[in-house]
Coordinates of C-alpha atoms in Angstrom, one line a residue:
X7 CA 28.2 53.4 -69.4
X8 CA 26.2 53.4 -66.1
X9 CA 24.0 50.2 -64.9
X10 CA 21.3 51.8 -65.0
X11 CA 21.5 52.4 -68.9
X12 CA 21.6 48.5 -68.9
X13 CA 18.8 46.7 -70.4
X14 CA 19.2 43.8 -68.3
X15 CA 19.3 45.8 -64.9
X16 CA 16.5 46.0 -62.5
X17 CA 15.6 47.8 -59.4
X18 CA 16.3 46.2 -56.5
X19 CA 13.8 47.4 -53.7
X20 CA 12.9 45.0 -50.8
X21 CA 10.3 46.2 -48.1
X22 CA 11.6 47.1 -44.6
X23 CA 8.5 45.8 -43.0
X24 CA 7.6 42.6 -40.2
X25 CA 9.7 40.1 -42.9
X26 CA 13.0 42.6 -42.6
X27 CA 12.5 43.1 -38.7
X28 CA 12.1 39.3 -37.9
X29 CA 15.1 38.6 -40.6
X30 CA 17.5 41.0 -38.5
X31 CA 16.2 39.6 -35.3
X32 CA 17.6 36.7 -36.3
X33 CA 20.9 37.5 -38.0
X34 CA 21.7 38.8 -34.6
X35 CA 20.6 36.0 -33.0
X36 CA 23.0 33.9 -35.0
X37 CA 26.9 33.5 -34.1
X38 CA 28.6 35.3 -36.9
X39 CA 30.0 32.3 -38.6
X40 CA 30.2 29.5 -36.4
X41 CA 33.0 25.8 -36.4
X42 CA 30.8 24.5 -38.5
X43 CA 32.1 24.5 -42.3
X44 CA 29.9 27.4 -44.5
X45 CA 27.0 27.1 -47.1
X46 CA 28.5 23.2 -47.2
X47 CA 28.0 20.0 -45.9
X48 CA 24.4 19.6 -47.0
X49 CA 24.4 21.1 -50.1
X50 CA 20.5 21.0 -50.2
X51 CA 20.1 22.3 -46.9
X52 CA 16.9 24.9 -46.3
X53 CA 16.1 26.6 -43.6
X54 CA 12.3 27.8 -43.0
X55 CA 11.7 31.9 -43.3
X56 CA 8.7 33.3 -41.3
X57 CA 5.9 33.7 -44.0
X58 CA 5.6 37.3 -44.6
X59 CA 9.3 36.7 -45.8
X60 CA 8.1 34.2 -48.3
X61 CA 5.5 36.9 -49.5
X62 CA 8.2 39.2 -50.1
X63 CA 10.0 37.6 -52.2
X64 CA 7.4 36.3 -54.4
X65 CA 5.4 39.7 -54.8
X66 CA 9.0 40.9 -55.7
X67 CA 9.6 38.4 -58.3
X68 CA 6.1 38.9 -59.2
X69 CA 6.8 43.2 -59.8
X70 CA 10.1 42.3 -61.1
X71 CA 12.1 44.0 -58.5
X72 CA 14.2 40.7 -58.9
X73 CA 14.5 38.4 -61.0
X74 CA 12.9 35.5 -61.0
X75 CA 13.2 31.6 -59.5
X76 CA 16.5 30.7 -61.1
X77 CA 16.2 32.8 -63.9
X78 CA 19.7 34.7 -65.2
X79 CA 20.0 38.5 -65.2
X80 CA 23.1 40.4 -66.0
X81 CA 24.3 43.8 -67.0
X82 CA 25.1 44.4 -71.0
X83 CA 28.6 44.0 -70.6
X84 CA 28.9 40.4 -69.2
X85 CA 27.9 37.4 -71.8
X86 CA 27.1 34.4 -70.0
X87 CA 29.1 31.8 -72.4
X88 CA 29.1 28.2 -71.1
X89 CA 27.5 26.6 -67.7
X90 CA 28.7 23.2 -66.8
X91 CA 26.2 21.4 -63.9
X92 CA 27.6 19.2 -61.8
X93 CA 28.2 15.9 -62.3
X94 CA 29.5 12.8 -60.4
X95 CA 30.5 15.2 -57.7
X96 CA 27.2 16.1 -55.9
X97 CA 28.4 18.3 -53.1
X98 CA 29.3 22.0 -52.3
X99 CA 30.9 23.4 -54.9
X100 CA 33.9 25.4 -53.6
X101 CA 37.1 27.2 -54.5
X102 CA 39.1 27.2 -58.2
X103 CA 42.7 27.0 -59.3
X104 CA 44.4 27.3 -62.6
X105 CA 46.8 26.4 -64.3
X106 CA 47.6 26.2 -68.1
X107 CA 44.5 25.4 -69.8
X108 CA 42.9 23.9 -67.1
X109 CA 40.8 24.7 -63.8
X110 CA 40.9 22.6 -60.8
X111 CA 37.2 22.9 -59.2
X112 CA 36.9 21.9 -55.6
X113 CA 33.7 20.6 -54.4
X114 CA 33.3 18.9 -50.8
X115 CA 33.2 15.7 -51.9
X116 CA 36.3 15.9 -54.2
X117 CA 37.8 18.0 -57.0
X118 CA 36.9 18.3 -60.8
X119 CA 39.4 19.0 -63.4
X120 CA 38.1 21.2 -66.7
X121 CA 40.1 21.9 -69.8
X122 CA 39.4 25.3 -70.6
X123 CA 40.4 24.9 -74.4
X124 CA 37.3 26.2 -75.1
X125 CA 35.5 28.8 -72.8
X126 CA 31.9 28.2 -74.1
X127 CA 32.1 24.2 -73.9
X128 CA 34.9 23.3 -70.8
X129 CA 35.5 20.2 -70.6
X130 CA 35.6 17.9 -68.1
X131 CA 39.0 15.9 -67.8
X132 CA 38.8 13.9 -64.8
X133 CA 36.9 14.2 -61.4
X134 CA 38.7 12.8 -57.9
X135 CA 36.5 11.6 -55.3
X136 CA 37.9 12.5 -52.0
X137 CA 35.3 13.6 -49.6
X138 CA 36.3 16.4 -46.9
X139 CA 34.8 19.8 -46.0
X140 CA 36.0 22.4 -47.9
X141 CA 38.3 20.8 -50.0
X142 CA 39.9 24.5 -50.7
X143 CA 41.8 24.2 -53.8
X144 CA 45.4 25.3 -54.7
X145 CA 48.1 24.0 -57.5
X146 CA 51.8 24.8 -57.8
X147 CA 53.4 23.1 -61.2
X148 CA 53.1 19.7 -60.1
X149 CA 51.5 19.5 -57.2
X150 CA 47.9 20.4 -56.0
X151 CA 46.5 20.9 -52.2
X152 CA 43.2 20.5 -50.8
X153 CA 42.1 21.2 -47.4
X154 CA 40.3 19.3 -45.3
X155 CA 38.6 20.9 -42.5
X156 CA 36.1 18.0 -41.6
X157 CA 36.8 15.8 -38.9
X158 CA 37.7 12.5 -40.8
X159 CA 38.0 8.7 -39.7
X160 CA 41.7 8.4 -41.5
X161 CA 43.5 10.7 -44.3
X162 CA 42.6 8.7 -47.0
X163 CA 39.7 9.3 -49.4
X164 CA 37.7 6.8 -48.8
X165 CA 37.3 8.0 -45.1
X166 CA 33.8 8.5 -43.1
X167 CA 33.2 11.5 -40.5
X168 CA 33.6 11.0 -37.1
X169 CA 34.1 13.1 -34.1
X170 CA 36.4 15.7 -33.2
X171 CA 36.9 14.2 -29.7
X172 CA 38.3 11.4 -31.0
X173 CA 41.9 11.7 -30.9
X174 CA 41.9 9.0 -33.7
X175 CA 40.3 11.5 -36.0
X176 CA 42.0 13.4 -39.0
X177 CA 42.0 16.5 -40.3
X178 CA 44.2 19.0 -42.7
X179 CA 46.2 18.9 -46.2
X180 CA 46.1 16.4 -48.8
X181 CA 48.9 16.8 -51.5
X182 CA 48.3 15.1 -55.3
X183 CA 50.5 14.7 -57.9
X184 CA 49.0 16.0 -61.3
X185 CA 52.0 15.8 -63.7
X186 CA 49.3 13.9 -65.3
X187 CA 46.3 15.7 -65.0
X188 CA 43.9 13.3 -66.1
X189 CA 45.2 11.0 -63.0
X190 CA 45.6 12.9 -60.0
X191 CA 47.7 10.5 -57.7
X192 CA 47.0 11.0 -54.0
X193 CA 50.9 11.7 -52.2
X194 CA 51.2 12.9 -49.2
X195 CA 48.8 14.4 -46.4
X196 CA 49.4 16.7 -42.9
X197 CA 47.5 16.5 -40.2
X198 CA 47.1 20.1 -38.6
X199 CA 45.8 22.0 -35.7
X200 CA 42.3 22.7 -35.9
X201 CA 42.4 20.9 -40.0
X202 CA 42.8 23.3 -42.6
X203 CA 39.5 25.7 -43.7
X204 CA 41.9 27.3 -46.3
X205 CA 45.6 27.2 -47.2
X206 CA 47.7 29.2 -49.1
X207 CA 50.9 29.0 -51.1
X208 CA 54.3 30.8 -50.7
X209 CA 55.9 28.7 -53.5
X210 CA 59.8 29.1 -53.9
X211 CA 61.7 27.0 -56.1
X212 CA 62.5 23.9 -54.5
X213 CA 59.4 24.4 -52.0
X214 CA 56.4 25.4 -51.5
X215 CA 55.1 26.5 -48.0
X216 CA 51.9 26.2 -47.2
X217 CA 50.1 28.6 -44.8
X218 CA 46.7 26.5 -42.8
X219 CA 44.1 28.5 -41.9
X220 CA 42.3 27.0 -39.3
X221 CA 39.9 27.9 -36.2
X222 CA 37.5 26.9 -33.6
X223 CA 39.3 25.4 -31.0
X224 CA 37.8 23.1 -28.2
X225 CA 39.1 21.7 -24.5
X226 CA 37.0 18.6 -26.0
X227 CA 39.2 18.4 -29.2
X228 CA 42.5 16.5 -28.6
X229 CA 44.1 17.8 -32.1
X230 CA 42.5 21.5 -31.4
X231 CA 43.3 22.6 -28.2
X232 CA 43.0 26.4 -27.3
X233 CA 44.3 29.2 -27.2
X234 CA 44.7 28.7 -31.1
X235 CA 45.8 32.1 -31.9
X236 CA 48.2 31.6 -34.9
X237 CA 48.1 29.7 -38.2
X238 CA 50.5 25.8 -39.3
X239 CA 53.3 26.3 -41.7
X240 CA 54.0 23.1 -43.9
X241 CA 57.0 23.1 -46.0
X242 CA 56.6 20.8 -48.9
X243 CA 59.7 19.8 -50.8
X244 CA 58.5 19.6 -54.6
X245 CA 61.0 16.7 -55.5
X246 CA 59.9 14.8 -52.7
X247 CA 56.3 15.9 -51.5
X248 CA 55.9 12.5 -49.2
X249 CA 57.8 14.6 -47.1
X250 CA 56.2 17.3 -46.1
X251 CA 55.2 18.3 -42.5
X252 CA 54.5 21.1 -40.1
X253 CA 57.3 23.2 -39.5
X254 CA 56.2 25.7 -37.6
X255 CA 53.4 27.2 -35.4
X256 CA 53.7 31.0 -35.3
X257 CA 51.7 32.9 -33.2
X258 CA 50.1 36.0 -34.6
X259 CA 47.9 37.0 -31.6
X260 CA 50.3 36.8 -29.1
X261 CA 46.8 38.6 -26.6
X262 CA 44.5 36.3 -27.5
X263 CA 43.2 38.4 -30.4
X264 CA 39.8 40.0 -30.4
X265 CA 37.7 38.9 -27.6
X266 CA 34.3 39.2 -29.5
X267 CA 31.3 38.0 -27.3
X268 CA 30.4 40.1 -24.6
X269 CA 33.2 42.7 -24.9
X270 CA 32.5 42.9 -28.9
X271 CA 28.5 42.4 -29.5
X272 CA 28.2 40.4 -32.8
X273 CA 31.9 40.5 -34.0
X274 CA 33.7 37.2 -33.8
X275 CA 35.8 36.3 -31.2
X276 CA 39.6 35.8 -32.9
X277 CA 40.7 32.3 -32.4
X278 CA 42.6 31.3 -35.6
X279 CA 42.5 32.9 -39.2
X280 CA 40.0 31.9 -42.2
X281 CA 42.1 33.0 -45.0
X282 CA 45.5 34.3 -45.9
X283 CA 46.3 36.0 -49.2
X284 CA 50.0 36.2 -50.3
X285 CA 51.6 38.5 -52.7
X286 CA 55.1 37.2 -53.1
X287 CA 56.5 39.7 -55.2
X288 CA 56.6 42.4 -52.5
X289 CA 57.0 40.0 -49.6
X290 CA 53.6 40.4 -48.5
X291 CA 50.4 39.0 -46.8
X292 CA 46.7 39.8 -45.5
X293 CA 45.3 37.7 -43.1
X294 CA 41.3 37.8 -42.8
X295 CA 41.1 36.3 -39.1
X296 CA 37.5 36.2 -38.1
X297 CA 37.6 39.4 -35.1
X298 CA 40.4 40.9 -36.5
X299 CA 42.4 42.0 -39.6
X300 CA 46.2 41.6 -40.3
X301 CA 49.2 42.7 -42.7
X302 CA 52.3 40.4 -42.8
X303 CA 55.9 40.5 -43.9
X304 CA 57.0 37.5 -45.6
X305 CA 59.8 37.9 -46.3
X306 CA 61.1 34.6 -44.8
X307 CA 58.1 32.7 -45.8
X308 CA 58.7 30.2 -42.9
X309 CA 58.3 33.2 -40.3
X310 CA 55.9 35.4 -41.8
X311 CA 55.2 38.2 -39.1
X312 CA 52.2 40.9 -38.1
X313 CA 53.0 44.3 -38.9
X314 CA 49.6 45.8 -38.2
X315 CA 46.4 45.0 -37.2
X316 CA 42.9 46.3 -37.4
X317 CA 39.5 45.6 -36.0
X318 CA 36.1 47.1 -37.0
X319 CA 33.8 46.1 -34.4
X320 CA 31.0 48.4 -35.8
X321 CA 30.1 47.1 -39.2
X322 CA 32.9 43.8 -39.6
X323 CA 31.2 40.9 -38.2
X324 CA 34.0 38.1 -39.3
X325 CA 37.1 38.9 -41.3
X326 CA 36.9 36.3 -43.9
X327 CA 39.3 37.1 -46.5
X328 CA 41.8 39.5 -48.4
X329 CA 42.4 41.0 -52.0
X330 CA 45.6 43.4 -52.9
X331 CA 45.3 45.7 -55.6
X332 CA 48.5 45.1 -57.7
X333 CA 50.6 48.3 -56.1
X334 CA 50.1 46.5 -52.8
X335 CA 49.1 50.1 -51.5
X336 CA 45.6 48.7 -50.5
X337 CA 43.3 45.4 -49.3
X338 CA 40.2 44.7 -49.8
X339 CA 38.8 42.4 -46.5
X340 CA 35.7 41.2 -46.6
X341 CA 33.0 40.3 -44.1
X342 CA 31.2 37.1 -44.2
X343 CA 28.1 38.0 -41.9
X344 CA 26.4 35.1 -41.2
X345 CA 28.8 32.4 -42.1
X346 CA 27.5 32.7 -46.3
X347 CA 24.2 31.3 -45.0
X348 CA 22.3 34.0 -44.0
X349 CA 20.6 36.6 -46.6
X350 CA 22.1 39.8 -45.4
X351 CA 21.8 41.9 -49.5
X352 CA 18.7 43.6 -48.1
X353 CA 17.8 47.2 -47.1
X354 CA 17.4 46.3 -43.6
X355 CA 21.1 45.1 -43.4
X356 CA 22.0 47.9 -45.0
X357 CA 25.1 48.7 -46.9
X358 CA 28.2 48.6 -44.7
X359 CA 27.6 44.9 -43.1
X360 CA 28.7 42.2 -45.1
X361 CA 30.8 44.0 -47.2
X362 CA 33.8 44.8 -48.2
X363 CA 36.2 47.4 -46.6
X364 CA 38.9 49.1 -48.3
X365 CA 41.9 49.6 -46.8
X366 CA 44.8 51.5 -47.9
X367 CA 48.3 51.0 -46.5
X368 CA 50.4 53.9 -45.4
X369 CA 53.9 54.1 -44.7
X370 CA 56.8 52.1 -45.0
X371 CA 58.7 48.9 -43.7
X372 CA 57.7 47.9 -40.3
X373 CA 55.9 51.2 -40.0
X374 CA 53.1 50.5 -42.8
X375 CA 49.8 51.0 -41.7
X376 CA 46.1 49.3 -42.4
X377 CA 43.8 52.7 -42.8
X378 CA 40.1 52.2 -43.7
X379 CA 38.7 54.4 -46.5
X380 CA 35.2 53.2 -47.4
X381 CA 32.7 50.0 -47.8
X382 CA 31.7 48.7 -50.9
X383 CA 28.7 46.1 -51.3
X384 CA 26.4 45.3 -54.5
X385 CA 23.7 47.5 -54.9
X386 CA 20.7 45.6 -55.6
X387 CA 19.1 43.9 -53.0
X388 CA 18.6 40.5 -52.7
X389 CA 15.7 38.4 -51.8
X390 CA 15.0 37.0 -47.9
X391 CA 15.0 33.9 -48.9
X392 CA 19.5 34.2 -50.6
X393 CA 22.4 33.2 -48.8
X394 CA 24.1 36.3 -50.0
X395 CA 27.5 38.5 -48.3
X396 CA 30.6 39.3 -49.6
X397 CA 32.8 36.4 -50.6
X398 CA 35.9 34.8 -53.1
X399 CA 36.7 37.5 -55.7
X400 CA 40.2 38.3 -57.5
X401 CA 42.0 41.7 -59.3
X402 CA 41.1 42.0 -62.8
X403 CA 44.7 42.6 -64.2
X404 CA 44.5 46.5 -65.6
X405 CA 47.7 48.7 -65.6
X406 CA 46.8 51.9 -63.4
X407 CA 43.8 50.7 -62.3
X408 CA 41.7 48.7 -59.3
X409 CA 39.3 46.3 -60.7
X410 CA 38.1 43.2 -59.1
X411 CA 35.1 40.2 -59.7
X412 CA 33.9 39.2 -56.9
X413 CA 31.3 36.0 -55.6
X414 CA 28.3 37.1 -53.8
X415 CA 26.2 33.6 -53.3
X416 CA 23.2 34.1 -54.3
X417 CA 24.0 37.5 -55.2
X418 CA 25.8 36.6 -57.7
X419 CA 29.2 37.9 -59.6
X420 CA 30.1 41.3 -59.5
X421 CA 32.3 43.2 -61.1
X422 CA 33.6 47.0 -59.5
X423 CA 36.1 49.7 -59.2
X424 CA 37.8 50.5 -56.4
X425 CA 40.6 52.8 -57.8
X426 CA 39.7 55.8 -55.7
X427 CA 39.4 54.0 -52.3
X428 CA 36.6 56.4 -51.3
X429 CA 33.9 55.6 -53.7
X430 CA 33.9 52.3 -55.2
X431 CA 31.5 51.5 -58.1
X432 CA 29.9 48.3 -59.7
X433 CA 30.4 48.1 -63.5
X434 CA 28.7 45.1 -64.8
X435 CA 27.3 42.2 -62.8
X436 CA 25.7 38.6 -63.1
X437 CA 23.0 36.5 -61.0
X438 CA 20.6 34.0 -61.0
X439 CA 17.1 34.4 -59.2
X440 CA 16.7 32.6 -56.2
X441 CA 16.7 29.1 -55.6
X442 CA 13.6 29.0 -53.8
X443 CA 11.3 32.1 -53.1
X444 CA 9.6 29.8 -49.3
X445 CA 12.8 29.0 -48.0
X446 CA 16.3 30.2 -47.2
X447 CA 18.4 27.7 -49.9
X448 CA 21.8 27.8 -50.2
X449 CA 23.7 28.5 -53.3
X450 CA 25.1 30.8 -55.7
X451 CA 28.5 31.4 -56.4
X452 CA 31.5 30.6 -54.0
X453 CA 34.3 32.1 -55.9
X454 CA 34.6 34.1 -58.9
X455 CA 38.1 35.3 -60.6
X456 CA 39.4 36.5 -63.7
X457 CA 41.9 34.1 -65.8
X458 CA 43.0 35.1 -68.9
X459 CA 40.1 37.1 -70.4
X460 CA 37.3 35.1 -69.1
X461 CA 35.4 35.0 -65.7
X462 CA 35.0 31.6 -64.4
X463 CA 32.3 31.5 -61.2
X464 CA 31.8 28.1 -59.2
X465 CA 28.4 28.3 -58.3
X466 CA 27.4 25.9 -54.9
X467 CA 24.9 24.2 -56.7
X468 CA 24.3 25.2 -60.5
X469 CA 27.4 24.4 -61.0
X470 CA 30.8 25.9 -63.2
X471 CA 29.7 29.4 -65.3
X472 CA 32.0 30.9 -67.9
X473 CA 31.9 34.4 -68.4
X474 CA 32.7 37.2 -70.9
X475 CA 33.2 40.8 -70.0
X476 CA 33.2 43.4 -72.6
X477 CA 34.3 46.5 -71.2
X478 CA 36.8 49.2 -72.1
X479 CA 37.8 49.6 -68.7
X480 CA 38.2 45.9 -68.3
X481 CA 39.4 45.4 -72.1
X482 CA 43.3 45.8 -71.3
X483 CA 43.6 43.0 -68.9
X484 CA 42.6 40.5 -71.9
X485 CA 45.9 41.2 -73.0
X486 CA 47.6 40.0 -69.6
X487 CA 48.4 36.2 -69.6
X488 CA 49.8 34.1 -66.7
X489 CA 50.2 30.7 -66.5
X490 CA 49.1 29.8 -63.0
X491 CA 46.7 31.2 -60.9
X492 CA 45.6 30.5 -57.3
X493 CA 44.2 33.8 -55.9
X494 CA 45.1 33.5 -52.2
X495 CA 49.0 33.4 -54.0
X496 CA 48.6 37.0 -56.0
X497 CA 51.0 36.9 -59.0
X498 CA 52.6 40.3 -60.1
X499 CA 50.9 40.8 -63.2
X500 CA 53.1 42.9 -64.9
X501 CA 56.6 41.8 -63.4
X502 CA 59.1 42.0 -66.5
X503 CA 61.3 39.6 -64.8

């Protein structure tokens, strides 16, 4: 089945004119991802395009080259089931967690909680207020994390912002109890260098460590001085979570990482990581750390430690995060050019910026190496006027094979292969029109992953989408159950044991 056998597909053909010159103008203009949190704190924030970008996108709306304001397209092999808009939560809608039957939504002013019972009506069990950009989300049996990476007045949830250069001024991991999930009870926090823009879990059986990506350090910033070239280990006892703290600091860019700027034009200067996936089963990690990317053993969770290292300072703009296929012989990194606000799914962009690269590893032990084999990066073209560049996406659990979904903002969700690293392919996809065809609006979907049989997306302002793929080459996976899923903690699908 090919897409373009789809009745629901449609070219996607933007014009390379005076709207695509003055759009890459100023994409290059722009800091690839700057301090500030992404597509977030003002969820309803719009930024003014020049008017010949405005034309664009409503003459392409208007031919059908895309679809249109808001309107839902998809390929023949996704069913859109359920959407859920949001409700007392009015923020950013960010990352997802699961566990059980439910998924643990975070948004930047708290976290939702949906029972999943039923995929075409979720519903909602509780929702947390607990304001703090991004609120990433994780859960390990009892216990579930959220970042905060906003500078806050105290570590409670009923905190205001205030400035980084106060020393008073909080920011990092907030730990809840949900052994009853329809009353989340607020437990522990940790402050941390920097706050926490992600975390991710290395969870052993009395423990769970916690890896803090953070980044952006300041000579202004008491609690985020530079050089910052590492990421905070917290160890949290699960018995005793009150007592968690910050165990170590290890330094994984022992030269100061990539230098970016000047030396680098347009790549991001390395001062800190954004994410970190973990695959515990095979004592791994990936660290997406904005100039630079990274491949870590483990093996003592408390220490994990840089085997290689790679850097693409032609096409990768900031190293936002990592995927391993289920062999753990490759990575997916993407780039997040722009930050996730910029629209960079066009022609003039082109196809090997804010995308994905796909890495395989080589070798063995301490000798394994990060090599590049190609780019892959949705092939219809988005409007000027979408925030859309490779984001949150997760392995879509098939024996033999490399399948992922994978968030694109306001490009929506798409589904591809990657199982011969040299030429990856899309095989069903699912978006929305844009939010607003006269200015650049932010939205679309942050994160996108596959949990038993169904693709869940949660979408920055439309709010949570279910979805149904029906696919032979995704069929198998329906069969594959787990009962836990954070995607930056990779379970081993088909682990016997």
């Amino acid at each position: 089945m090919t897409l373009s056998n789809h009745p629901h597909t449609r070219r996607r053909r933007l014009g390379v004119g005076a709207a695509a010159a003055g759009l890459l103008a100023a994409l290059l203009a722009v800091s690839p991802a700057a301090a500030t949190p992404g597509p977030g704190d003002e969820s309803a924030a719009r930024t003014s395009v020049s008017s010949e970008a405005a034309a664009s996108a409503k003459k392409d709306v208007a031919a059908g080259e895309i679809p249109g304001q808001d309107e839902i397209v998809h390929s023949r092999n996704i069913e859109h089931l359920s959407n859920t808009p949001k409700d007392a939560l009015a923020g950013t809608n960010s990352d997802l967690a699961f566990r059980g039957k439910y998924a643990f939504a975070g948004n930047y002013d708290g976290f939702r909680v949906f029972d999943l019972s039923n995929p075409k009506k979720p519903r909602t069990v509780t929702q947390v207020l607990c304001p703090g950009s991004q609120n990433d989300i994780s859960v390990s049996g009892d216990l579930l994390f959220l970042s905060t990476d906003s500078s806050r007045s105290d570590d409670s949830c009923n905190s205001t912002t205030q400035p980084a250069t106060e020393k008073s001024s909080w920011e990092g991991i907030k730990v809840f109890d949900i052994s009853d999930v329809r009353h989340p009870e607020y437990v522990a926090s940790v402050e941390t260098s920097c706050g926490s823009h992600t975390h991710t879990l290395v969870p052993e059986r009395k423990d769970v460590y916690v890896y803090v990506s953070s980044y952006s350090p300041s000579a202004t910033f008491p609690d985020c001085q530079p050089p910052h070239d590492g990421i905070s280990v917290i160890k949290v006892p699960r018995k005793s979570p009150q007592r968690a703290k910050v165990i170590d600091f290890p330094v994984l860019f022992p030269d100061g990482g990539n230098p970016g700027g000047s030396v680098n034009p347009g790549v991001s200067a390395t001062t800190g990581c954004h994410d970190i996936t973990t695959l515990p089963s095979k004592d791994l990690a990936a660290g997406a750390c904005m100039g630079d990317g990274i491949l870590l053993d483990i093996k003592n969770p408390a220490k994990p430690r840089v085997i290689d290292r790679v850097q693409d300072n032609k096409n990768f703009a900031f190293w936002h995060s990592a995927t391993f296929n289920q062999k753990a012989d490759k990575v997916v990194f993407t780039d997040e050019l722009g930050g996730g606000g910029a629209a960079t799914c066009n022609a003039q962009v082109g196809p090997d910026k804010g995308a994905d690269g796909i890495y395989d590893i080589v070798g063995k032990g301490d000798k394994r190496k990060l090599v590049f084999r190609s780019y892959y990066k949705i092939p219809r073209h988005q409007a000027d006027t979408e925030n859309c560049v490779a984001h949150n996406g997760s392995l879509i659990p098939v024996k033999g094979k490399d399948l992922m979904v994978q968030a694109w903002y306001q490009g929506g969700v798409s589904v591809w292969d990657f199982t011969d690293s040299a030429k990856p392919q899309e095989i069903a996809y699912f978006e929305r029109g844009p939010i607003s065809t006269d200015q650049l609006a932010l939205g679309g979907s942050w994160s996108a992953y596959y949990y038993n049989g169904y693709i869940y997306s949660n979408d920055i302002e439309k709010g949570f989408d279910v979805l149904k793929i029906d696919d032979r080459r995704t069929d198998p996976a329906k069969r594959v159950k787990v009962g836990e899923l954070n995607v930056q903690t990779q379970p081993d699908y088909f682990d016997k044991h």
